[in-house]
PDB file of C-alpha atoms and ligand atoms in Angstrom:
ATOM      1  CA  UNK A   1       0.000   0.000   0.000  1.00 45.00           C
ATOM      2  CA  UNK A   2       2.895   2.411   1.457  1.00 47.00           C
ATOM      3  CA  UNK A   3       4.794   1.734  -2.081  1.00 46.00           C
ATOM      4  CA  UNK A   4       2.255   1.815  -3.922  1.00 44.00           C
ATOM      5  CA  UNK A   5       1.482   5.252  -2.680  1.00 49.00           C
ATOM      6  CA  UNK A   6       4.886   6.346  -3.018  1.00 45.00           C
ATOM      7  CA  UNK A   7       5.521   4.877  -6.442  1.00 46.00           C
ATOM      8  CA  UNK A   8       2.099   6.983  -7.650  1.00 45.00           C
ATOM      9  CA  UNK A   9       4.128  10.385  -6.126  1.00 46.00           C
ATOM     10  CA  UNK A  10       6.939   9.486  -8.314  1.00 43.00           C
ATOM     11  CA  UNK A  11       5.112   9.076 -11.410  1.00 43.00           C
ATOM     12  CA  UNK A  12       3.235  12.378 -10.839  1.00 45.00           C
ATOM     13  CA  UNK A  13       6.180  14.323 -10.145  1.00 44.00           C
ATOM     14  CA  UNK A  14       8.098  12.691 -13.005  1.00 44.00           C
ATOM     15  CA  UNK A  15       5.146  13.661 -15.663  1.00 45.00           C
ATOM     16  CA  UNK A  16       5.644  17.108 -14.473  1.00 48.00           C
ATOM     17  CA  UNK A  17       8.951  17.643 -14.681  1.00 49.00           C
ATOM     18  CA  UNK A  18       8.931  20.948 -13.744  1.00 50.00           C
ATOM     19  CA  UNK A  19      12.292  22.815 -12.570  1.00 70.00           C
ATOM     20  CA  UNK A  20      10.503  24.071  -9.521  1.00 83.00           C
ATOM     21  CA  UNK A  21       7.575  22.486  -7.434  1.00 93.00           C
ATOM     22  CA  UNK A  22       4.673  24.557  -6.650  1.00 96.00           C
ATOM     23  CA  UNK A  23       6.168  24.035  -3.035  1.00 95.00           C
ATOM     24  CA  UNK A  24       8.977  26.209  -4.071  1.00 95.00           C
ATOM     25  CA  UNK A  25       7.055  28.409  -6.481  1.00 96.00           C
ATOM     26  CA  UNK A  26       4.594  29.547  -3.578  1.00 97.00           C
ATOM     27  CA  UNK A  27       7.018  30.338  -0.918  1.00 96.00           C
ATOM     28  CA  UNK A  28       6.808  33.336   0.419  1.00 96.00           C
ATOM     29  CA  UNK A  29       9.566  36.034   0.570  1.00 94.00           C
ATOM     30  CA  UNK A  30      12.003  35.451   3.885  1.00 89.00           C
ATOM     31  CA  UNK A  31      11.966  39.064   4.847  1.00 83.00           C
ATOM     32  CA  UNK A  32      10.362  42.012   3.240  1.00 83.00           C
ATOM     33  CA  UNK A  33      11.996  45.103   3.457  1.00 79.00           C
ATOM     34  CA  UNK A  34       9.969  48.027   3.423  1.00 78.00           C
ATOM     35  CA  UNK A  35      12.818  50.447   1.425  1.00 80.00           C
ATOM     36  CA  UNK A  36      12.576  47.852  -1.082  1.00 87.00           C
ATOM     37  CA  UNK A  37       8.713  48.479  -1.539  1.00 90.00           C
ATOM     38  CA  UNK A  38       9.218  51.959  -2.022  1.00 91.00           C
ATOM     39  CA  UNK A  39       8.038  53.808  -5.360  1.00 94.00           C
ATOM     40  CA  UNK A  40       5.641  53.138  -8.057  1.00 97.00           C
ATOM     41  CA  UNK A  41       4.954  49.584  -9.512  1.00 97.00           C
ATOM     42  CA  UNK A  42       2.991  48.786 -12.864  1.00 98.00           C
ATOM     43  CA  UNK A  43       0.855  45.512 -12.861  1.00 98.00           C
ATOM     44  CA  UNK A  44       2.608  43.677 -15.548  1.00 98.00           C
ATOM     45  CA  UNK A  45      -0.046  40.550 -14.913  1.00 98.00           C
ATOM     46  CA  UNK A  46      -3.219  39.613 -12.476  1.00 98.00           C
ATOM     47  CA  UNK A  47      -5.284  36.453 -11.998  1.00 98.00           C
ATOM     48  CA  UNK A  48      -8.477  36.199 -10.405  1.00 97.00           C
ATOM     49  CA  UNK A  49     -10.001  33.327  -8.621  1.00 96.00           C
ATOM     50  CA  UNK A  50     -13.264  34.707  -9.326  1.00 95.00           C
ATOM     51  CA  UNK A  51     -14.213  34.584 -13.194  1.00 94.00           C
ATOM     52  CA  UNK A  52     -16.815  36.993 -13.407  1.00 95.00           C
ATOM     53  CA  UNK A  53     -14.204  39.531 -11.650  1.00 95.00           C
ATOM     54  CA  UNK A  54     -11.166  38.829 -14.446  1.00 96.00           C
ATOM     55  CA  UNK A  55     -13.466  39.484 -16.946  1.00 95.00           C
ATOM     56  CA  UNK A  56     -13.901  43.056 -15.339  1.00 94.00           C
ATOM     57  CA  UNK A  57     -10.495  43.594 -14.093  1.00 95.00           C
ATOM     58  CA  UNK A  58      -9.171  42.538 -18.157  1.00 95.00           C
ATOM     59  CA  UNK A  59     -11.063  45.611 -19.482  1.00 94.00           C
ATOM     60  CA  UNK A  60      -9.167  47.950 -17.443  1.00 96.00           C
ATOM     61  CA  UNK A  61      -6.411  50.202 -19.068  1.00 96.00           C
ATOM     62  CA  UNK A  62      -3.827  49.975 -16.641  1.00 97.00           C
ATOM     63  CA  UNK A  63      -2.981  49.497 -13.002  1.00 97.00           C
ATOM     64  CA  UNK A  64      -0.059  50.764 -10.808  1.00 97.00           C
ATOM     65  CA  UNK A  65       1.151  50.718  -7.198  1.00 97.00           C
ATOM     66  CA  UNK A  66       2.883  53.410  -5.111  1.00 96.00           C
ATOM     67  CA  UNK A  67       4.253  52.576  -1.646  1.00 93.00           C
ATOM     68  CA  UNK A  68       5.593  54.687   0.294  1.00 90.00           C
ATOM     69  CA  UNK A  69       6.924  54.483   4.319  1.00 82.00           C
ATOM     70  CA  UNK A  70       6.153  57.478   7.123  1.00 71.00           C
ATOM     71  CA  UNK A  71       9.275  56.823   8.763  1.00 72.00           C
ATOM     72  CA  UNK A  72      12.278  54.277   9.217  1.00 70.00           C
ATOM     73  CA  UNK A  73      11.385  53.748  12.364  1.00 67.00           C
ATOM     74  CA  UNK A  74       8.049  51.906  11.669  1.00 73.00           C
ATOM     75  CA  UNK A  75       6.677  48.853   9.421  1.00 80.00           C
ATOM     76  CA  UNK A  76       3.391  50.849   8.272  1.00 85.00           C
ATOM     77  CA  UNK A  77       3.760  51.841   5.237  1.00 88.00           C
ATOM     78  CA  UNK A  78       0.855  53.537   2.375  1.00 90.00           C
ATOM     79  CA  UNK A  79      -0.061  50.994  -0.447  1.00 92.00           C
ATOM     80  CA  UNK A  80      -1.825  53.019  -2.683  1.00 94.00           C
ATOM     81  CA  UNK A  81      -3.554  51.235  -6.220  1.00 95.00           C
ATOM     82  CA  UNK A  82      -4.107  53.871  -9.003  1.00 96.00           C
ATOM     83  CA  UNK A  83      -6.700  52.246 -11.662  1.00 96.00           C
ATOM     84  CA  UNK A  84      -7.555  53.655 -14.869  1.00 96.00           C
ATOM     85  CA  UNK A  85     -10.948  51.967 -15.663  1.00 95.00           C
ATOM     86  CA  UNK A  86     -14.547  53.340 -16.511  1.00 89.00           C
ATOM     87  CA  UNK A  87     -12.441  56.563 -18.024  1.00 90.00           C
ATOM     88  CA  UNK A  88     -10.790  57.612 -15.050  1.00 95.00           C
ATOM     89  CA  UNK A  89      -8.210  57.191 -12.601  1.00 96.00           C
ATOM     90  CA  UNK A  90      -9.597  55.614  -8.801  1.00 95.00           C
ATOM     91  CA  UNK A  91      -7.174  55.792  -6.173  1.00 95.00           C
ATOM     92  CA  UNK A  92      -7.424  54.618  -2.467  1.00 92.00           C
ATOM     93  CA  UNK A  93      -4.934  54.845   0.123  1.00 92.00           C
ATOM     94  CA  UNK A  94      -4.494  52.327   3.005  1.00 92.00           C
ATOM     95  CA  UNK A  95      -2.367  52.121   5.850  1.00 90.00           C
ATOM     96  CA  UNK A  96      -0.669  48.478   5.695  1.00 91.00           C
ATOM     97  CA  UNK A  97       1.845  46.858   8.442  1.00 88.00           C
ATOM     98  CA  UNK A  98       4.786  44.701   6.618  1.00 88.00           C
ATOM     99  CA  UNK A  99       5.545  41.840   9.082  1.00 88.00           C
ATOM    100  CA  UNK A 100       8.113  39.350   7.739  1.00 88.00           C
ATOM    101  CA  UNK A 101       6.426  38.563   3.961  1.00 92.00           C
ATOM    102  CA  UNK A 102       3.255  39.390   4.895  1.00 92.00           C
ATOM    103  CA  UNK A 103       1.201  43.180   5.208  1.00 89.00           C
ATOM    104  CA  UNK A 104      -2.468  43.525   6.471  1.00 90.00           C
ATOM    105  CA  UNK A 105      -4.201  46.583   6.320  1.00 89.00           C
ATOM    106  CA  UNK A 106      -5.523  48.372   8.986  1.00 82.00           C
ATOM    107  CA  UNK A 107      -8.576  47.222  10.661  1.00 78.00           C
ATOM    108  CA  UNK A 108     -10.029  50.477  10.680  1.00 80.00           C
ATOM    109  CA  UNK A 109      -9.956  49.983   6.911  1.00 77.00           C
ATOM    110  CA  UNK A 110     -12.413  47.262   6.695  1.00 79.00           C
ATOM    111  CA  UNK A 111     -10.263  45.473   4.195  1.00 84.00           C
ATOM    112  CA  UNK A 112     -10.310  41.273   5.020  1.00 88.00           C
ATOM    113  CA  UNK A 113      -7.434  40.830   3.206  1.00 92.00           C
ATOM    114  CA  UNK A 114      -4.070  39.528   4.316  1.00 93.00           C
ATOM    115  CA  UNK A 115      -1.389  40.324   1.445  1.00 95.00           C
ATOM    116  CA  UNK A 116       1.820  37.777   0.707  1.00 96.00           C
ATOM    117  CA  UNK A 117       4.522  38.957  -1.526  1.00 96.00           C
ATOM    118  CA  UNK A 118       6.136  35.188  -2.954  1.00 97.00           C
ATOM    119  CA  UNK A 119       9.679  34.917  -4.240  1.00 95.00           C
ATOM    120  CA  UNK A 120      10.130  35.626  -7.960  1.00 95.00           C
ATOM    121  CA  UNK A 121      13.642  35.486  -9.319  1.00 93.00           C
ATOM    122  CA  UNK A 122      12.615  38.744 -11.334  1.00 95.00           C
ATOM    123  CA  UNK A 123      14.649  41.180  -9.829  1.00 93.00           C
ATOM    124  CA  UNK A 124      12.640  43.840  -9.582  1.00 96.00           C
ATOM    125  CA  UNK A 125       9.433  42.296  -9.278  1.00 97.00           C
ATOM    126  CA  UNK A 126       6.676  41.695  -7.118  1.00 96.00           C
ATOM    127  CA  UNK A 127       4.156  38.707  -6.689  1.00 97.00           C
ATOM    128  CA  UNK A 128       1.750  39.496  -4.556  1.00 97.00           C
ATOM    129  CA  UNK A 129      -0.796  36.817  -3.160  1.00 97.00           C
ATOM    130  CA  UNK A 130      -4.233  38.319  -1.793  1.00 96.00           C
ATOM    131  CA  UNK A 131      -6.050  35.959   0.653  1.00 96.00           C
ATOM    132  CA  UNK A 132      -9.601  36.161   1.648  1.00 93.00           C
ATOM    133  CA  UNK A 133     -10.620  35.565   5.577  1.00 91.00           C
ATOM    134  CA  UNK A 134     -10.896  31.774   4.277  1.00 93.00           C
ATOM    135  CA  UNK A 135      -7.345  32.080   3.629  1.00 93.00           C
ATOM    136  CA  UNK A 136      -8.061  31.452   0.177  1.00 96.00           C
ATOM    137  CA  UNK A 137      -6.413  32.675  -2.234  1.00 97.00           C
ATOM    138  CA  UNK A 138      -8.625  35.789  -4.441  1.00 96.00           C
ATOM    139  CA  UNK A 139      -5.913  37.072  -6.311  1.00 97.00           C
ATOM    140  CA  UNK A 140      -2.461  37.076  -7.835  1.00 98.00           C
ATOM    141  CA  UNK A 141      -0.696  39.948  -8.930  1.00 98.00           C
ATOM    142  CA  UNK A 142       2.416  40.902 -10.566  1.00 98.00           C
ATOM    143  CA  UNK A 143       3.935  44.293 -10.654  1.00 98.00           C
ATOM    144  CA  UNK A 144       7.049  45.286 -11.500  1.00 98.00           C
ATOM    145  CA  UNK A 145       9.107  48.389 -11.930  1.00 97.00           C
ATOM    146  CA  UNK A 146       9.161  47.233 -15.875  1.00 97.00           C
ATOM    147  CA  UNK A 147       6.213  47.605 -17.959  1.00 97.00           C
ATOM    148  CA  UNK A 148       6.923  44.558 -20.015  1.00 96.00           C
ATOM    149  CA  UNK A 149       8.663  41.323 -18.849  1.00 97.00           C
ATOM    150  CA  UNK A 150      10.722  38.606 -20.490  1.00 95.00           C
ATOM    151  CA  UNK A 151       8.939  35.047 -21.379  1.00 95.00           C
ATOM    152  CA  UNK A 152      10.849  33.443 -19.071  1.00 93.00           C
ATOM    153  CA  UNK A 153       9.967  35.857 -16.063  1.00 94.00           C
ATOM    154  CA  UNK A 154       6.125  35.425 -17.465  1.00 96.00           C
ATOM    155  CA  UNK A 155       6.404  31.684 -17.258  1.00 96.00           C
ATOM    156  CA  UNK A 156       7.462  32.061 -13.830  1.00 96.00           C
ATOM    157  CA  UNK A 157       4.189  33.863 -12.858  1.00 96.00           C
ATOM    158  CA  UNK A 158       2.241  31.639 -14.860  1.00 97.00           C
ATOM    159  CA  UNK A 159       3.445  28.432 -13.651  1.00 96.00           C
ATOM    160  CA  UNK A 160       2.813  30.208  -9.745  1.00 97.00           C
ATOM    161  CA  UNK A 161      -0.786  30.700 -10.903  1.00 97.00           C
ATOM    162  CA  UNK A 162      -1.099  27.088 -12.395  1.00 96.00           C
ATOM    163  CA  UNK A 163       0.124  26.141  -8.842  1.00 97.00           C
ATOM    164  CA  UNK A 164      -3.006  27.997  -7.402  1.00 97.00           C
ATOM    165  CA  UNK A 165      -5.968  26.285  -9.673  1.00 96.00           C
ATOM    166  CA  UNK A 166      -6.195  30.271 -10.661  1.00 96.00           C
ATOM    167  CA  UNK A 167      -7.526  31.041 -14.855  1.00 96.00           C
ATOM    168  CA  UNK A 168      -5.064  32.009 -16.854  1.00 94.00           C
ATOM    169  CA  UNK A 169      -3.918  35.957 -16.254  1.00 95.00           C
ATOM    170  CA  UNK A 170      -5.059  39.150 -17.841  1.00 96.00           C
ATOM    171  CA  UNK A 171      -1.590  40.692 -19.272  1.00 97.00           C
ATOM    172  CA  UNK A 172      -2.030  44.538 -19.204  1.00 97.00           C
ATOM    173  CA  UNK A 173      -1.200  46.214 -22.229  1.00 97.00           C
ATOM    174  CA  UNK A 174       2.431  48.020 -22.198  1.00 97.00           C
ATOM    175  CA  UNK A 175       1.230  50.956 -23.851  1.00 96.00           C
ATOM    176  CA  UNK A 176      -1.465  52.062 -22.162  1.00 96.00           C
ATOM    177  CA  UNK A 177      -0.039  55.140 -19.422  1.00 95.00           C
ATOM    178  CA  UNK A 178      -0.376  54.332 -15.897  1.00 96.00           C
ATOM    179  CA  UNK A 179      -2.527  57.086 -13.687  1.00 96.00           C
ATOM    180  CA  UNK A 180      -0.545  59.906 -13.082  1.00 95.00           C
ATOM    181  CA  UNK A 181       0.864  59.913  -9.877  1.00 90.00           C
ATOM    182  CA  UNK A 182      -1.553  61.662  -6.982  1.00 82.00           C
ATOM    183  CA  UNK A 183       0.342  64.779  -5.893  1.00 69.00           C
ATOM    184  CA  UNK A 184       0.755  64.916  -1.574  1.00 55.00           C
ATOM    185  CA  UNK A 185      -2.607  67.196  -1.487  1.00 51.00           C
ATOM    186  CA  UNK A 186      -4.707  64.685  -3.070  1.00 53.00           C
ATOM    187  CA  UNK A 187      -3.322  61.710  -1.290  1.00 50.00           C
ATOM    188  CA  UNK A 188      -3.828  63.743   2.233  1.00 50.00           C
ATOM    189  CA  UNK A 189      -7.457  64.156   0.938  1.00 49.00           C
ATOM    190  CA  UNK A 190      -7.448  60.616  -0.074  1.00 49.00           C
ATOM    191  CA  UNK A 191      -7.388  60.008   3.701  1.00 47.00           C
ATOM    192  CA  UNK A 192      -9.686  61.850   5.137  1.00 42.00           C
TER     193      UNK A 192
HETATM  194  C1  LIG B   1      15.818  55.286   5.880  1.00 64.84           C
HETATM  195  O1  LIG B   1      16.598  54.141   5.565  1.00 64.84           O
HETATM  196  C2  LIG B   1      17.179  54.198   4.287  1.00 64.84           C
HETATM  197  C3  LIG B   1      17.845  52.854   3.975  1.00 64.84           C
HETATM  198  O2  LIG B   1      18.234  52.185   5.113  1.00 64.84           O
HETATM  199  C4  LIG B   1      18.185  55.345   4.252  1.00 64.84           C
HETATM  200  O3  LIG B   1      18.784  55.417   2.977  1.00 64.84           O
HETATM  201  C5  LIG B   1      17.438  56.639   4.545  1.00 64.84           C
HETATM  202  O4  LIG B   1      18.355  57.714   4.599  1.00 64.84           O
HETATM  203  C6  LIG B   1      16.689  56.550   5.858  1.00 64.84           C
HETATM  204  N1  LIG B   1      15.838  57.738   6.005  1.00 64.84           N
HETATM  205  C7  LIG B   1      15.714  58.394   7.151  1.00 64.84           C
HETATM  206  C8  LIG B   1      14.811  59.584   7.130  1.00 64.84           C
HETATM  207  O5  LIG B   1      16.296  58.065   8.169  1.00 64.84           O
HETATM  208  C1  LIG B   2      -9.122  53.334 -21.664  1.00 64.84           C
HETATM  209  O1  LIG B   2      -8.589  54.571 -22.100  1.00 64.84           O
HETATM  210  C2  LIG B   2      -9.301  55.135 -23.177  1.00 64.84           C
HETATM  211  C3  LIG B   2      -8.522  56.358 -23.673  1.00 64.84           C
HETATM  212  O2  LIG B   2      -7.826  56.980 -22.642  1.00 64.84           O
HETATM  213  C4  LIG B   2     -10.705  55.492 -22.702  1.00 64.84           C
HETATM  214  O3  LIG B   2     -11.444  56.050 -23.736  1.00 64.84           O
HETATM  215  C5  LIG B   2     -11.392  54.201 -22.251  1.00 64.84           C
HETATM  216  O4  LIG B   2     -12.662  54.505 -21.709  1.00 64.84           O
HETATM  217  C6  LIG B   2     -10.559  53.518 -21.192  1.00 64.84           C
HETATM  218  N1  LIG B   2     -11.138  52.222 -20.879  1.00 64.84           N
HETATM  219  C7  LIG B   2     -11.510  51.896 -19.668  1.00 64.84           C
HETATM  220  C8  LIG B   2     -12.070  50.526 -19.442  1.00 64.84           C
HETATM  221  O5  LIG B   2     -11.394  52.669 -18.746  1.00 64.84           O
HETATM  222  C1  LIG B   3     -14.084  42.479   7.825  1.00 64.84           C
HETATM  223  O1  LIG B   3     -14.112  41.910   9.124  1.00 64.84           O
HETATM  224  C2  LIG B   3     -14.748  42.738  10.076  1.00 64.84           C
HETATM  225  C3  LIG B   3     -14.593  42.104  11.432  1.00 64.84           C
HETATM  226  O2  LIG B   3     -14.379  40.721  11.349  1.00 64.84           O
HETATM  227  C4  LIG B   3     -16.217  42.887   9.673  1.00 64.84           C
HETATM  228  O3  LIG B   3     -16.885  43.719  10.602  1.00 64.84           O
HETATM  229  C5  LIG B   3     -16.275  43.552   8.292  1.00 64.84           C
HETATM  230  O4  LIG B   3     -17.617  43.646   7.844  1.00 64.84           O
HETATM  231  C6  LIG B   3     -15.458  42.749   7.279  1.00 64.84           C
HETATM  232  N1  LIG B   3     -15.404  43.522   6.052  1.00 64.84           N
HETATM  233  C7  LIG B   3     -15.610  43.008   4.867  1.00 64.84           C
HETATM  234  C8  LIG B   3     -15.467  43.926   3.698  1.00 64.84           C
HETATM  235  O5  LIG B   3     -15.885  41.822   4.701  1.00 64.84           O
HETATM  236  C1  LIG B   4     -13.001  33.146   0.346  1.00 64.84           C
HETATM  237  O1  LIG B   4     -12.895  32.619  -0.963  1.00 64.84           O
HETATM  238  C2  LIG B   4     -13.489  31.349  -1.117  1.00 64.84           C
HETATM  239  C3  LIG B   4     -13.155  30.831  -2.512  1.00 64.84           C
HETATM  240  O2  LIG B   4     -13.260  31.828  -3.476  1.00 64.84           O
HETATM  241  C4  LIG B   4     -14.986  31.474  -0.888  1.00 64.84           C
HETATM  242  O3  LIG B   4     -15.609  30.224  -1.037  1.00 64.84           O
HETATM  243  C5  LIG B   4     -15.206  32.020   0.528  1.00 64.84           C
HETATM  244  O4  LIG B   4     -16.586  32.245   0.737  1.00 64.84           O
HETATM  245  C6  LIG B   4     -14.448  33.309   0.739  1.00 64.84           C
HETATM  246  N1  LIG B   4     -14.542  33.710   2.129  1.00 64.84           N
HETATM  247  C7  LIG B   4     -14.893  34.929   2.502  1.00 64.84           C
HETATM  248  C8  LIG B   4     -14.960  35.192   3.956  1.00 64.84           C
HETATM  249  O5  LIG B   4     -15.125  35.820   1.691  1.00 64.84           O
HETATM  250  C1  LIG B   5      -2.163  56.364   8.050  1.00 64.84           C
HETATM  251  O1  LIG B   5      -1.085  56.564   8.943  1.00 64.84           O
HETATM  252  C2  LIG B   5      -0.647  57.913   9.012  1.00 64.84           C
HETATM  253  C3  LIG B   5       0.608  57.968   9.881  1.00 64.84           C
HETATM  254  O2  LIG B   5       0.482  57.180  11.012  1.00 64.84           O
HETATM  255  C4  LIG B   5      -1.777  58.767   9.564  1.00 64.84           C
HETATM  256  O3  LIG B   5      -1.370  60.128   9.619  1.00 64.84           O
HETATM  257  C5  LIG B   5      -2.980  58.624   8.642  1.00 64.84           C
HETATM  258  O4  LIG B   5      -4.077  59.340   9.175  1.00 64.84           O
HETATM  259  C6  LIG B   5      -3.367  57.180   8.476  1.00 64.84           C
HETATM  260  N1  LIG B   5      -4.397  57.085   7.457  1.00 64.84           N
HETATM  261  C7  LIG B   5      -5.462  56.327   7.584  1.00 64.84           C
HETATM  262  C8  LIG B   5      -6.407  56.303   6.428  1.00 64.84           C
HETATM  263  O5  LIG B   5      -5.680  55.677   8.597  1.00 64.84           O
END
């Protein structure tokens, strides 16, 4: 029975052949470090688990990231998503804590996510797992400081959605201009 078992594991692991298990393709990031998060980021590729929701999110024009920290001295940082869809630019700005490879937002916020950035061996990349309250997974993300990535970076992400059961990504269009950047006035209205 034991062999059996074990003989079944090889065969399935064999068939896939893949350099990396999904094992290693979903583990988390050792450390984050906030510096690092720093900046603007474009979405280069997203899945959603939820169909109905990638149809939506493919029809938008673009979709960018800008982090930014209030001090050294703390892990809360500002995660702010800039979206151009529907004809104009939606921002919102949360406060987020960065603990180890993992940031949650505020609870004031009301937002039941819990955030998980994954290794990539993009260098400047980031794969970014959102989990429901269920802990399972909604959606994952790539951004990068590139607009455009190479195939082998794309098979990467690809292969880390496979891993997840998660529909094949929307790949945002290069071209399209992110949302300009909100200036410090808007961003302080943002969060009021
Ligand atoms: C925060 O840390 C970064 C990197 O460690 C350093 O370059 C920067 O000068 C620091 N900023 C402040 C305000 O201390
Ligand atoms: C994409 O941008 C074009 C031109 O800027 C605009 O007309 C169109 O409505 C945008 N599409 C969406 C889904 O926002
Ligand atoms: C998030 O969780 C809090 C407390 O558990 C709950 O009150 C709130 O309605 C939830 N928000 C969403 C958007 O599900
Ligand atoms: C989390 O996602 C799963 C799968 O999409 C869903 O079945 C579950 O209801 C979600 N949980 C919450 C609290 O939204
Ligand atoms: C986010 O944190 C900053 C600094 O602690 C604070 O000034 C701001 O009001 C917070 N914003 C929200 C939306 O909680």
């Amino acid at each position: 029975m034991f062999v059996c078992a074990v003989a079944l594991l090889c065969l399935v692991s064999v068939s896939h052949s893949a350099p990396l298990s999904c094992e290693d393709l979903l583990r988390p990031l050792d450390q984050l470090n906030p510096h690092h998060l720093k900046g603007r980021w474009a979405l280069v590729a997203g899945s959603l688990s939820d169909p109905a929701y990638l149809e939506r999110f493919k029809r938008r024009n673009s979709t960018s990231i800008d982090f930014s920290s209030f001090s050294n001295a703390t892990s809360s940082v500002s995660y702010t998503p800039s979206v151009d869809a529907g004809g104009k630019c939606h921002y919102h700005t949360h406060n987020v804590s960065v603990e180890g490879s993992v940031f949650t937002f505020d609870v004031r916020e009301q937002v039941n996510l819990t955030v998980t950035f994954l290794r990539t061996s993009c260098p400047d990349c980031l794969v970014m797992r959102y989990d429901n309250e269920s802990k399972k997974v909604e959606r994952l993300l790539l951004f990068s400081r590139r607009r455009e990535l190479e195939q082998k970076e794309m098979e990467e992400v690809n292969a880390q959605m496979e891993c997840l059961s998660m529909p094949p990504p929307a790949i945002m269009d290069p071209n399209k201009e992110l949302c300009p950047e909100q200036s410090v006035s808007d961003s302080a209205a943002a969060q009021t």
